[in-house]
CSV table of C-alpha atoms and ligand atoms in Angstrom, one decimal:
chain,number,residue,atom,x,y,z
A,62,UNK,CA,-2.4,-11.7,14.5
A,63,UNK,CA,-2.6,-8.8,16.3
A,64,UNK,CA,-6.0,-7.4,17.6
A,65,UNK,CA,-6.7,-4.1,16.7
A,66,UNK,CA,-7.4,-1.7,19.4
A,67,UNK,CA,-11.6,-1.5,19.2
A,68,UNK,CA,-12.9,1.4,21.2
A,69,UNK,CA,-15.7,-0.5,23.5
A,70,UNK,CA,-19.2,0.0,23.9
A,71,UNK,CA,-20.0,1.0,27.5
A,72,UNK,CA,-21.5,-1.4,29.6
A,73,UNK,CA,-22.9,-1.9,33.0
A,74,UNK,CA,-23.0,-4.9,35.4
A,75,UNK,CA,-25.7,-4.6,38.1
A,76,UNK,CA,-24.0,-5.5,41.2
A,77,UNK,CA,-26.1,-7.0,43.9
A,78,UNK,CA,-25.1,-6.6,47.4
A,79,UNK,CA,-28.1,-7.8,50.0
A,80,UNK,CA,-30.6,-5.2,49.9
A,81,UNK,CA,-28.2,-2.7,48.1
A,82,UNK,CA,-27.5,-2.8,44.5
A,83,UNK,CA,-25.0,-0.5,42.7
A,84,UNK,CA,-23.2,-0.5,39.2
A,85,UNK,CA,-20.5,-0.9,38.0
A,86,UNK,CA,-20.3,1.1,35.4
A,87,UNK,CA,-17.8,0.6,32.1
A,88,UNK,CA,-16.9,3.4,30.1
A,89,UNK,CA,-13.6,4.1,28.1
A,90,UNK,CA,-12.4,7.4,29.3
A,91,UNK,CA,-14.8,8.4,31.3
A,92,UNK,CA,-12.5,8.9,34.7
A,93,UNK,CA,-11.5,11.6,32.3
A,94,UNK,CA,-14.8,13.4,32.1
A,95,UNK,CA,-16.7,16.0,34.3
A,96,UNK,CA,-19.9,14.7,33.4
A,97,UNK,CA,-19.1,11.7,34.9
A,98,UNK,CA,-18.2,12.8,38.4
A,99,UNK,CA,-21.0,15.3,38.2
A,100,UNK,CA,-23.1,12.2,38.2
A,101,UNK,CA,-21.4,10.9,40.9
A,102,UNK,CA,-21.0,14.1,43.2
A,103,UNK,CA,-24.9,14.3,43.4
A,104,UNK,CA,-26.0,16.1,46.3
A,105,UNK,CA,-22.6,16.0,47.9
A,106,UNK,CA,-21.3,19.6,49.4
A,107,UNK,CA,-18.1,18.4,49.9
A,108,UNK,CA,-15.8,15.2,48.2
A,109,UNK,CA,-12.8,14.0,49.0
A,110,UNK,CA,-10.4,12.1,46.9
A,111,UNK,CA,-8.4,9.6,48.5
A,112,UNK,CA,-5.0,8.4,46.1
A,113,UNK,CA,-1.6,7.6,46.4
A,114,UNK,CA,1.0,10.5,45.4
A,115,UNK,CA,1.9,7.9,42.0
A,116,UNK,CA,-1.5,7.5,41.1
A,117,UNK,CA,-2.1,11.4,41.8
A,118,UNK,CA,0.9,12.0,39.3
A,119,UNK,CA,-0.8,9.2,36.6
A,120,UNK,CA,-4.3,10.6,36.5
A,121,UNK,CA,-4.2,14.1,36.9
A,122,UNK,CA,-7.2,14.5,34.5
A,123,UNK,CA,-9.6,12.6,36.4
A,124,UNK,CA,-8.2,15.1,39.3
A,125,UNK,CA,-9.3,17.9,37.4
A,126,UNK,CA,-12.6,16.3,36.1
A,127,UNK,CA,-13.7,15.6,40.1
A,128,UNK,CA,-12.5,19.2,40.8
A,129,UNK,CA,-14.7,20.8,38.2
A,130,UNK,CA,-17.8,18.3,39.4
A,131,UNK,CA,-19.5,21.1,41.6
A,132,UNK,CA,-18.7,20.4,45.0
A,133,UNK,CA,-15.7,22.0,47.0
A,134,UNK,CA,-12.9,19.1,47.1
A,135,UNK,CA,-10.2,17.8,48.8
A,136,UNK,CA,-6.9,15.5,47.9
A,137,UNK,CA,-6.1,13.1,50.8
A,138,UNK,CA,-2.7,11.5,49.9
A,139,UNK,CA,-1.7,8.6,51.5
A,140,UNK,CA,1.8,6.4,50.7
A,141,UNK,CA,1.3,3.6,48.0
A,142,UNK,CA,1.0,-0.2,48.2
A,143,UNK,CA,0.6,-1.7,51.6
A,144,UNK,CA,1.7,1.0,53.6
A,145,UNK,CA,-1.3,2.8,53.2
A,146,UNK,CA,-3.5,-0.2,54.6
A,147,UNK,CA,-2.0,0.3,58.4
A,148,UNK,CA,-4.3,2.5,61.5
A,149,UNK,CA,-2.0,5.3,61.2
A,150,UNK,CA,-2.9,6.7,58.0
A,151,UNK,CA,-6.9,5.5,58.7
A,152,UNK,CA,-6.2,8.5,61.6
A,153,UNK,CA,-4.6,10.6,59.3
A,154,UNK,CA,-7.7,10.3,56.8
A,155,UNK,CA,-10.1,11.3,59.4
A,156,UNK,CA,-8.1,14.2,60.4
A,157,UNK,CA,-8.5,15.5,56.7
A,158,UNK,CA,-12.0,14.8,56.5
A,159,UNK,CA,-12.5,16.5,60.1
A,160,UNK,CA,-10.8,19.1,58.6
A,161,UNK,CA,-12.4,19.7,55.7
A,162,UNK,CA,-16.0,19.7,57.6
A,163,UNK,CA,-17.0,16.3,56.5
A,164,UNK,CA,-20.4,15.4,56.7
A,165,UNK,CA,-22.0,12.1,56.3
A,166,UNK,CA,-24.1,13.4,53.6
A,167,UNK,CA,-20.6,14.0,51.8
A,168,UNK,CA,-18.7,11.9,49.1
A,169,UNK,CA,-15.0,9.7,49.6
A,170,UNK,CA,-13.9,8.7,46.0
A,171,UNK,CA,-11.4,6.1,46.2
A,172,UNK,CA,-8.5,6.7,43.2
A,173,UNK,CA,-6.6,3.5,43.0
A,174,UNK,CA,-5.8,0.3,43.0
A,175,UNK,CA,-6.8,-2.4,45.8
A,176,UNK,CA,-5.0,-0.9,48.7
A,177,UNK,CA,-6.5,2.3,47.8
A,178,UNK,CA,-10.0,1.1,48.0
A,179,UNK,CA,-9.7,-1.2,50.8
A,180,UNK,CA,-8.3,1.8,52.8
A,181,UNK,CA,-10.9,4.4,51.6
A,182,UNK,CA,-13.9,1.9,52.0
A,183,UNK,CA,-12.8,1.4,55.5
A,184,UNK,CA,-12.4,5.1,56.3
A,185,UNK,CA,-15.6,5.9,54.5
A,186,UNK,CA,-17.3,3.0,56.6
A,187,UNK,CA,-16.0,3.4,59.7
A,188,UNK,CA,-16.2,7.8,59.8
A,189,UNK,CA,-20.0,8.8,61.5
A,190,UNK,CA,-20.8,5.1,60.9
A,191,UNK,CA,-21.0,5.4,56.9
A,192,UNK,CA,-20.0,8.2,54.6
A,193,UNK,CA,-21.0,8.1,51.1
A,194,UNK,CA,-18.6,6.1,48.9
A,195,UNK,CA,-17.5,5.7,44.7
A,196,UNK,CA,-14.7,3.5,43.7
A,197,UNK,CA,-12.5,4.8,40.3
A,198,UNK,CA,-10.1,1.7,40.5
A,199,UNK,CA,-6.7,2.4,38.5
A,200,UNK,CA,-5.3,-1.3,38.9
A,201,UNK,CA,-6.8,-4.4,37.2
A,202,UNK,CA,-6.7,-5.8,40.3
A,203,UNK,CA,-9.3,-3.2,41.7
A,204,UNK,CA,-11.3,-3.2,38.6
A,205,UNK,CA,-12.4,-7.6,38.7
A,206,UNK,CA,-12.0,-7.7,42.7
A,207,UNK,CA,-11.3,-5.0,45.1
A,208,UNK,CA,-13.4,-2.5,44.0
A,209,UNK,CA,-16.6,-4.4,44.4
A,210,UNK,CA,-18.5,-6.4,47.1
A,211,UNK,CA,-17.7,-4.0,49.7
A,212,UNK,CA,-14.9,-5.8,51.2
A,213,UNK,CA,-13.0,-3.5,53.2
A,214,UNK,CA,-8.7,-4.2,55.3
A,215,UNK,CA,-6.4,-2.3,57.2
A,216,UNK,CA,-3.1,-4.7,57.9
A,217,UNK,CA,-2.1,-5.0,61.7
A,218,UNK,CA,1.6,-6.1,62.3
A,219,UNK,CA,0.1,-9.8,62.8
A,220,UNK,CA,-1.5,-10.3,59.8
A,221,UNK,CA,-2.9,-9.1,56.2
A,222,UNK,CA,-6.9,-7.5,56.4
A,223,UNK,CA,-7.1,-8.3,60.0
A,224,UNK,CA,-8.8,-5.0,60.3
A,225,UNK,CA,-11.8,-4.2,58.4
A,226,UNK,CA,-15.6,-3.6,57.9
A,227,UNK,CA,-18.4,-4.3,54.9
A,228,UNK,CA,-19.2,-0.8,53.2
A,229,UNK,CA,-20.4,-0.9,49.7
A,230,UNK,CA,-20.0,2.0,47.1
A,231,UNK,CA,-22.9,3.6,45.7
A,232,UNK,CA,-20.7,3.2,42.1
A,233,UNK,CA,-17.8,1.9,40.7
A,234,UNK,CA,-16.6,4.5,37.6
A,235,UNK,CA,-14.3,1.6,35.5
A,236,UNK,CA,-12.1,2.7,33.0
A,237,UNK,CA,-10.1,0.1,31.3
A,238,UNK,CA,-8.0,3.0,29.9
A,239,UNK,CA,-6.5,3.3,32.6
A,240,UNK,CA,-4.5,-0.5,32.0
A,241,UNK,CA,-2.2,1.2,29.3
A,242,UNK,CA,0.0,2.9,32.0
A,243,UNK,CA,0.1,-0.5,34.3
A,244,UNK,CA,3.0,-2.7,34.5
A,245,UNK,CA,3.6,-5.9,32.8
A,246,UNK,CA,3.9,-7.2,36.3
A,247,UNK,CA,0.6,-5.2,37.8
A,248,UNK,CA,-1.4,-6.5,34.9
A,249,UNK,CA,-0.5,-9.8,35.8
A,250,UNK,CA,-1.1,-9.8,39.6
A,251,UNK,CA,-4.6,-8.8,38.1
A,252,UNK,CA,-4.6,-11.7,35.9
A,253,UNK,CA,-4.3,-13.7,39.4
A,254,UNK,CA,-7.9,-13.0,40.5
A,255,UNK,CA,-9.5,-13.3,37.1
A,256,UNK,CA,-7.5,-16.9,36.4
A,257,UNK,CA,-9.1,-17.5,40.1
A,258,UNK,CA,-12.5,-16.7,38.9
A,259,UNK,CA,-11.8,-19.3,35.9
A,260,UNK,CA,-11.2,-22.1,38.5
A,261,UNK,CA,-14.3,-21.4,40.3
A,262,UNK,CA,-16.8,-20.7,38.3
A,263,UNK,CA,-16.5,-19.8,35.2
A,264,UNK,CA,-14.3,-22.0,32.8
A,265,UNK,CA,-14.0,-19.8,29.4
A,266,UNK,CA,-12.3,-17.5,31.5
A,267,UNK,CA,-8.8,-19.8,31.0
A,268,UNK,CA,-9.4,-20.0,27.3
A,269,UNK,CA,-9.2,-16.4,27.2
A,270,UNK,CA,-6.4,-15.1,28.7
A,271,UNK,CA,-4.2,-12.1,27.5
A,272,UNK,CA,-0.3,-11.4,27.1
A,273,UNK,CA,0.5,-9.3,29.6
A,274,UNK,CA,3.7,-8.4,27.7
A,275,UNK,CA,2.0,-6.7,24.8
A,276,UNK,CA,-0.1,-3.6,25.3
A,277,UNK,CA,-3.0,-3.9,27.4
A,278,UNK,CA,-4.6,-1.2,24.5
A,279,UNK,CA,-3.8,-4.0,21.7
A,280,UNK,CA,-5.7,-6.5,23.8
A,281,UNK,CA,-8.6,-4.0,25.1
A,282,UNK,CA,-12.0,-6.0,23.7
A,283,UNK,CA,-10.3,-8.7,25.6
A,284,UNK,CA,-9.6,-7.0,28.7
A,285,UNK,CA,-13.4,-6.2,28.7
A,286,UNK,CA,-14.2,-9.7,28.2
A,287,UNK,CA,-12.2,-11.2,31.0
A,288,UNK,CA,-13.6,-8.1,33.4
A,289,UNK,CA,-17.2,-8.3,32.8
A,290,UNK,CA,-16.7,-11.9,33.3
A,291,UNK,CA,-15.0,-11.5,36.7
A,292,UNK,CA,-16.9,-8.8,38.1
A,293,UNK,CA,-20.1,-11.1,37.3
A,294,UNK,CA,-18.4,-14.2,38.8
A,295,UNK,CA,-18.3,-11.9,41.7
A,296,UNK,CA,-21.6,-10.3,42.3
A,297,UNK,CA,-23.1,-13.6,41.3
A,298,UNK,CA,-21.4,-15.3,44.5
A,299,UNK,CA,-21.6,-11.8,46.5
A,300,UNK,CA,-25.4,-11.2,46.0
A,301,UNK,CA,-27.0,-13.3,48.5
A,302,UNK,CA,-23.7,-13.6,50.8
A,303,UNK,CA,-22.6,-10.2,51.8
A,304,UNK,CA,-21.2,-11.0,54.9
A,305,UNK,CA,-19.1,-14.3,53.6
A,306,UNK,CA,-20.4,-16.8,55.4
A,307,UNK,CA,-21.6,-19.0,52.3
A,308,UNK,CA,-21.1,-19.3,48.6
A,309,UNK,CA,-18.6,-15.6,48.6
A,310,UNK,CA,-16.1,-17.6,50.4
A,311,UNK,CA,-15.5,-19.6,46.8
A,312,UNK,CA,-14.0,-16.2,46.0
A,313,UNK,CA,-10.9,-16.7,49.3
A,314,UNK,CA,-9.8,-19.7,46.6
A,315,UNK,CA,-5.6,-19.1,46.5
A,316,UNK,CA,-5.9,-16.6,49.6
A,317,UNK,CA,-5.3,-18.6,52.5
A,318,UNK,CA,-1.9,-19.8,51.6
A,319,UNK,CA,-1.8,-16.8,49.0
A,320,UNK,CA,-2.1,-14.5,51.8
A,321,UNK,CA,0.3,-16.1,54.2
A,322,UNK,CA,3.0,-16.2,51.8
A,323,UNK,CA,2.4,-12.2,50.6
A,324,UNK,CA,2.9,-11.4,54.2
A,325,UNK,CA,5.5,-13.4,55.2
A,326,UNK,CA,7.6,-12.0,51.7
A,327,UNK,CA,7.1,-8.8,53.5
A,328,UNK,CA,5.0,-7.9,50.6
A,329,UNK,CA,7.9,-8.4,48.1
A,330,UNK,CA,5.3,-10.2,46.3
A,331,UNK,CA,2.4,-8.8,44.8
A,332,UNK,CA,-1.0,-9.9,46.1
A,333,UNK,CA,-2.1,-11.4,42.8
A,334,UNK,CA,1.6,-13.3,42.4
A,335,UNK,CA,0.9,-14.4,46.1
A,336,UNK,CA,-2.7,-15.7,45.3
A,337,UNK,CA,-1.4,-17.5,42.3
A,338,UNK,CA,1.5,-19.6,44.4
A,339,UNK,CA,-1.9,-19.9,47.1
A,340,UNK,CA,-4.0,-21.4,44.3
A,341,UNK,CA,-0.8,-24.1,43.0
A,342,UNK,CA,-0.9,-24.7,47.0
A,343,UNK,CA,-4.6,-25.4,47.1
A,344,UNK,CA,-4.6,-27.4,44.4
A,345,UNK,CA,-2.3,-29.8,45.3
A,346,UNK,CA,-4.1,-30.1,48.9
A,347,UNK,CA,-6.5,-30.9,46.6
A,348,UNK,CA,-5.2,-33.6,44.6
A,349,UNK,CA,-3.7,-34.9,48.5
A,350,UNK,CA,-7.4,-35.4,49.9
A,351,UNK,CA,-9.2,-36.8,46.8
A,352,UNK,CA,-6.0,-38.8,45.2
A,353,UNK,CA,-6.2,-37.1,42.2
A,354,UNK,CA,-3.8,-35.9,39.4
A,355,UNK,CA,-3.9,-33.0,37.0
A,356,UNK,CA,-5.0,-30.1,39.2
A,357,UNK,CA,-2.1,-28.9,39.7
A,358,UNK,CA,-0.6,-29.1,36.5
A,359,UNK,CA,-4.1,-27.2,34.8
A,360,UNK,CA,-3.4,-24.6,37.5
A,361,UNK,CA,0.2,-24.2,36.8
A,362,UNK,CA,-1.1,-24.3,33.0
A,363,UNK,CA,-3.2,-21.4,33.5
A,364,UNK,CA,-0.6,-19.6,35.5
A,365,UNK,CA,1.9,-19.9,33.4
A,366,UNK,CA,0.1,-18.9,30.2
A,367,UNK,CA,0.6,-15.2,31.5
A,368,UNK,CA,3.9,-15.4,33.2
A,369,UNK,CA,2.8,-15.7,37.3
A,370,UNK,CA,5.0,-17.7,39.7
A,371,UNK,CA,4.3,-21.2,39.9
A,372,UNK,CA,7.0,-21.9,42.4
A,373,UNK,CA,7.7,-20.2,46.0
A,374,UNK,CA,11.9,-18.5,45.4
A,375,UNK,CA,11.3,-15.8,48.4
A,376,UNK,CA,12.5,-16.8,51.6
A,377,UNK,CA,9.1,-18.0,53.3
A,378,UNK,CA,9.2,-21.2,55.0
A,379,UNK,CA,6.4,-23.4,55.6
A,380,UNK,CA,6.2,-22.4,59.3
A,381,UNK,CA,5.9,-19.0,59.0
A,382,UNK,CA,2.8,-19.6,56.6
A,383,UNK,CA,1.1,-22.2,58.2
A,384,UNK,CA,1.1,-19.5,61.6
A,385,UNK,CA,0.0,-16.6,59.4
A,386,UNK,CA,-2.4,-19.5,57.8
A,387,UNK,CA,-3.9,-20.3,61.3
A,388,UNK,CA,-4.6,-16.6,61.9
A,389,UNK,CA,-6.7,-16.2,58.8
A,390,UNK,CA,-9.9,-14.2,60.5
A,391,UNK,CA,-12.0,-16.5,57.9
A,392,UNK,CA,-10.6,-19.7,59.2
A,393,UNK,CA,-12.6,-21.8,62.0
A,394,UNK,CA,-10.6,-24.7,63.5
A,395,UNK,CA,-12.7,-27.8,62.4
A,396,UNK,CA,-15.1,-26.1,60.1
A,397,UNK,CA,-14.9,-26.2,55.9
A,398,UNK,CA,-12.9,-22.7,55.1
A,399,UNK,CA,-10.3,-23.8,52.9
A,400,UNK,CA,-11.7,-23.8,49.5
A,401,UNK,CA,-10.3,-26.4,46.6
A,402,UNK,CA,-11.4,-26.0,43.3
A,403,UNK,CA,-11.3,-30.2,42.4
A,404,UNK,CA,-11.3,-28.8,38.2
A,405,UNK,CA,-11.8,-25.5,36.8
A,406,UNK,CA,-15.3,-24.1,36.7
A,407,UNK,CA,-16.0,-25.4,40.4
A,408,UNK,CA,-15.2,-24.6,43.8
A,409,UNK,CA,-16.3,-26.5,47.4
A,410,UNK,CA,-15.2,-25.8,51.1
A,411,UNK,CA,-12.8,-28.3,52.9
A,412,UNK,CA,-12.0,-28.0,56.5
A,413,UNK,CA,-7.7,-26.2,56.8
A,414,UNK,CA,-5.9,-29.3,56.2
A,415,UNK,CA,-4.1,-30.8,59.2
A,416,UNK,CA,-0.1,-30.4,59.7
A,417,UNK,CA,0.8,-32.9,57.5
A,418,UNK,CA,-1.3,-32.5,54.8
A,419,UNK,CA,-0.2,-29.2,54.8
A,420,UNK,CA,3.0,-30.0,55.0
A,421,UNK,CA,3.4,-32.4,52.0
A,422,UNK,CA,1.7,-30.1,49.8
A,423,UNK,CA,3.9,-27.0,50.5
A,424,UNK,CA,7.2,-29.6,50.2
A,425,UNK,CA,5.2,-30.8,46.9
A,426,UNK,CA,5.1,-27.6,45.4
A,427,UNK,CA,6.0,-24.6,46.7
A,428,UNK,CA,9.3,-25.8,48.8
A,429,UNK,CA,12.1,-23.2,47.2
A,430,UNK,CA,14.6,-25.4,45.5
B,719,LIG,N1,-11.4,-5.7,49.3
B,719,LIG,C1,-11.3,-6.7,48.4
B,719,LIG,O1,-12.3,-7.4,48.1
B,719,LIG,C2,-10.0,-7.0,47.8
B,719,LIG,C3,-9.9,-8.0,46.9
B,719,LIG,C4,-8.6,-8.3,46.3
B,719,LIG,C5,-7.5,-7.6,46.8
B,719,LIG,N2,-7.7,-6.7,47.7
B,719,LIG,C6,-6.5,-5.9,48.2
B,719,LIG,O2,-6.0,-5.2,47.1
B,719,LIG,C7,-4.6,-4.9,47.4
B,719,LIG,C8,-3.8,-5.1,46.1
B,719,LIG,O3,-4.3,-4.2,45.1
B,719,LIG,P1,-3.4,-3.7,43.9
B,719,LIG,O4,-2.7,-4.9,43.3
B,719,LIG,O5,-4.2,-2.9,43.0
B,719,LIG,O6,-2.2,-2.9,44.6
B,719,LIG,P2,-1.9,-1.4,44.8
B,719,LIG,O7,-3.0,-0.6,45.1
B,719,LIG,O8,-0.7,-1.3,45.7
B,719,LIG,O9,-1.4,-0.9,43.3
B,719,LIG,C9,-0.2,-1.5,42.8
B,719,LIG,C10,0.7,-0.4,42.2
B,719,LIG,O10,0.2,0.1,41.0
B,719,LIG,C11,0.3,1.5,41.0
B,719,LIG,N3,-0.8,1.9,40.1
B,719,LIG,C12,-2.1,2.1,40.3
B,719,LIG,N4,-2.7,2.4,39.2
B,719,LIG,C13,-1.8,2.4,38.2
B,719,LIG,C14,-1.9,2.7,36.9
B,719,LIG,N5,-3.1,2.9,36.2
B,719,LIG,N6,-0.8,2.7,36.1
B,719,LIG,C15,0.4,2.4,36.7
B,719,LIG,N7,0.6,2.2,38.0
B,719,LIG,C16,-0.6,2.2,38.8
B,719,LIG,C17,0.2,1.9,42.4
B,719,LIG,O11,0.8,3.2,42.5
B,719,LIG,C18,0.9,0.8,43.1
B,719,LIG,O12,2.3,1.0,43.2
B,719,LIG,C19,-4.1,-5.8,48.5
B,719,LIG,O13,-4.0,-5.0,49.7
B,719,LIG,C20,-5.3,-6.8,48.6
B,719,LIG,O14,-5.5,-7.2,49.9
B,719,LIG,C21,-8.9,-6.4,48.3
C-alpha cells in the first residue's frame, strides 16, 4: 500500500566532532526560507555560496533565501560531479573569495551534493587556515555521509581524495525536499552509504529500505527514518575519532575496493554504485579469511533490494584496482585497514588482503562475465 506523503516534524541530531559539536538540523523546506539562512549568516559580512551551475538551476529559491539573509553574497560556480574535486578549481575558489574581500570571520555555504561539499570544506579549511563553514546538501548522498564529520577531498590524477584536510561545519541545513528532484539512480548511490551503515552497525537499517523507483515524496517518513539513522551511525563512530584512526574507519567499509573501481571506471560509476560493488568485494574477502558462507549473498540481498550493481560490467580489471587499492592514503602495509563486516550490524579491521586473497575474491565476484 502506498504511504502517504506525511509532512515531518523537524528534528535535530547533535553531531559530535572532538571538542566541536554542531547540528544537523532537519527541516522540510527550510533551504527554502530566509529565516533559516539568517540563522546561519550570523555575524558574517560577507557569504559565499559555492554550487554547481545544475544545482544553481534546481534550487534557485534557496539562492534567493541566502541572498535576502543580510550579508552581501557571492555565487562561486564550479563544474558538476568529480570535476569540481581537482586543484584547479580549489585556485579558482580562492580567487573568488580574494575577490570578494573574504575574511575569515566570513561564511562558505556549500550547495550540493558530495563533491560539492568535499570541495567547499576543503576550500573553507584550507583559505587563512579556517573560514567559517554550513553545509545545505542537495544529494542523499551528502545528507547520511558527506556532509558531516568534516571529511574533506580534492582528486589528483593518481587517485580519488588523495587531497584533503578535516574542517567541520558549524551546521548542516537538511532538507529532505530536496530528494523529489534526484534521480532514481542518485537516490540509489545514496542508498549505498546508508545499506553500509546497516552492515556496520546498525541492522534495522536493511529492514527498511525504500524503492528508489517510486517518489522519494511517497516514501518521505521513511527517507527520515533511514537518514537519522545514518547520520547517527556516523557521529556515533565520528565523535571520539575525528581524525580516523580508530572506530570512524568502520565507516571506509566498501571504499577500498569501492573506490578503486569508481576511479578506474573513470567515474562512469557513481560513488555509491562503486561502494556497493566494494562492499560485495569485502564481503567475500570476508567469507575467504573466516571460511564462511552467506555474507555475500546478505550483501547482495540488501543490494539488490534497491536496484545497485552486484556485479563489476565496466571495463576495470583486477590490476588496475588492486594498484589504485595499494595507494588508498588510509591503507598501512601490514596494519588492519581493510574493514569486513563478518554479518550485518558489525564491522572489525583486517589487515589489505595479500595478492591472492585478493585475487580470488575479485575473480569470485566481481570478475565481468
Ligand atoms: N567527505 C565525506 O565524508 C564523503 C563521504 C561520502 C562521499 N563523499 C564524496 O561525495 C562525492 C559523491 O557525492 P554525490 O553522490 O552527492 O555526487 P555529486 O555531488 O556529483 O552529485 C550527483 C549529481 O546529482 C546532481 N544533483 C545534486 N543535487 C540534486 C538534486 N537535488 N536533484 C537533482 N540532481 C541533483 C548533481 O548536479 C550531480 O550531477 C564523491 O566525490 C565522494 O568521494 C565524501
Amino acid at each position: 500500500m502506498a504511504e502517504e506523503p506525511v509532512r515531518p516534524v523537524p528534528r535535530t541530531v547533535v553531531v559530535r566532532a572532538g571538542s566541536i559539536t554542531y547540528p544537523f538540523a532537519f527541516d522540510s523546506g527550510q533551504l527554502n526560507r530566509t529565516g533559516t539562512w539568517r540563522e546561519a549568516v550570523d555575524g558574517a559580512r560577507t557569504v559565499a555560496v559555492i554550487t554547481s551551475r545544475p544545482v544553481a538551476a534546481l534550487f534557485p529559491e534557496a539562492l534567493r533565501a541566502i541572498a535576502e539573509a543580510g550579508a552581501r553574497h557571492v555565487v562561486i560556480e564550479v563544474p558538476d560531479g568529480e570535476d569540481a574535486k581537482t586543484l584547479d578549481i580549489v585556485n579558482h575558489c580562492y580567487q573568488a573569495l580574494a575577490q570578494a574581500q573574504f575574511t575569515r570571520n566570513d561564511l562558505v555555504i556549500a550547495l550540493g551534493g558530495g563533491t560539492v561539499t568535499d570541495l567547499a570544506g576543503f576550500v573553507a579549511g584550507t583559505r587563512k587556515r579556517g573560514t567559517r563553514l554550513v553545509h545545505a546538501p542537495t544529494t542523499l548522498l551528502a545528507l547520511v555521509d558527506a556532509a558531516i564529520g568534516g571529511k574533506t577531498g580534492i582528486n589528483l590524477p593518481s587517485g580519488k581524495n588523495l587531497v584533503g584536510t578535516f574542517h567541520q561545519p558549524e551546521r548542516v541545513v537538511a532538507d529532505d525536499t530536496v530528494l523529489s528532484s534526484l534521480p532514481a539512480r542518485e537516490l540509489r548511490s545514496g542508498l549505498a552509504e546508508v545499506i553500509k551503515c546497516g552492515f556496520i552497525a546498525e541492522p534495522a537499517i536493511l529492514d527498511d529500505l525504500p524503492d528508489p523507483a517510486r517518489a522519494a515524496s511517497q516514501q518521505s517518513e521513511r527517507y527520515l527514518r533511514l537518514i537519522e539513522m545514518s547520520v547517527r551511525v556516523k557521529a556515533r563512530l565520528l565523535a571520539d575519532d575525528v581524525a580516523d584512526r580508530g572506530p570512524r574507519r568502520h565507516l571506509n567499509y566498501g571504499h577500498t575496493a569501492g573506490q578503486a573501481i569508481e576511479m578506474a571506471s573513470g567515474f562512469t560509476l557513481r560513488h555509491g554504485e562503486a561502494v556497493a560493488l566494494g562492499m560485495v568485494y569485502a564481503a567475500r574477502v570476508c567469507e575467504l579469511l573466516t571460511g564462511t558462507d552467506g555474507i555475500v549473498s546478505d550483501t547482495r540481498d540488501a543490494l539488490t533490494r534497491v536496484g545497485l550493481p552486484t556485479r563489476l560490467d565496466a571495463t576495470v580489471s583486477f590490476e588496475q584496482m588492486w594498484e589504485l587499492m595499494r595507494q588508498d592514503k588510509k591503507v598501512t602495509p601490514g596494519r588492519p585497514s581493510f574493514v569486513v563486516s563478518p554479518r550485518p550490524g558489525t564491522a572489525t579491521l583486517t589487515p589489505m588482503p595479500e595478492h591472492t586473497t585478493a585475487r580470488a575474491a575479485f575473480d569470485d565476484v566481481l570478475r565481468p562475465g
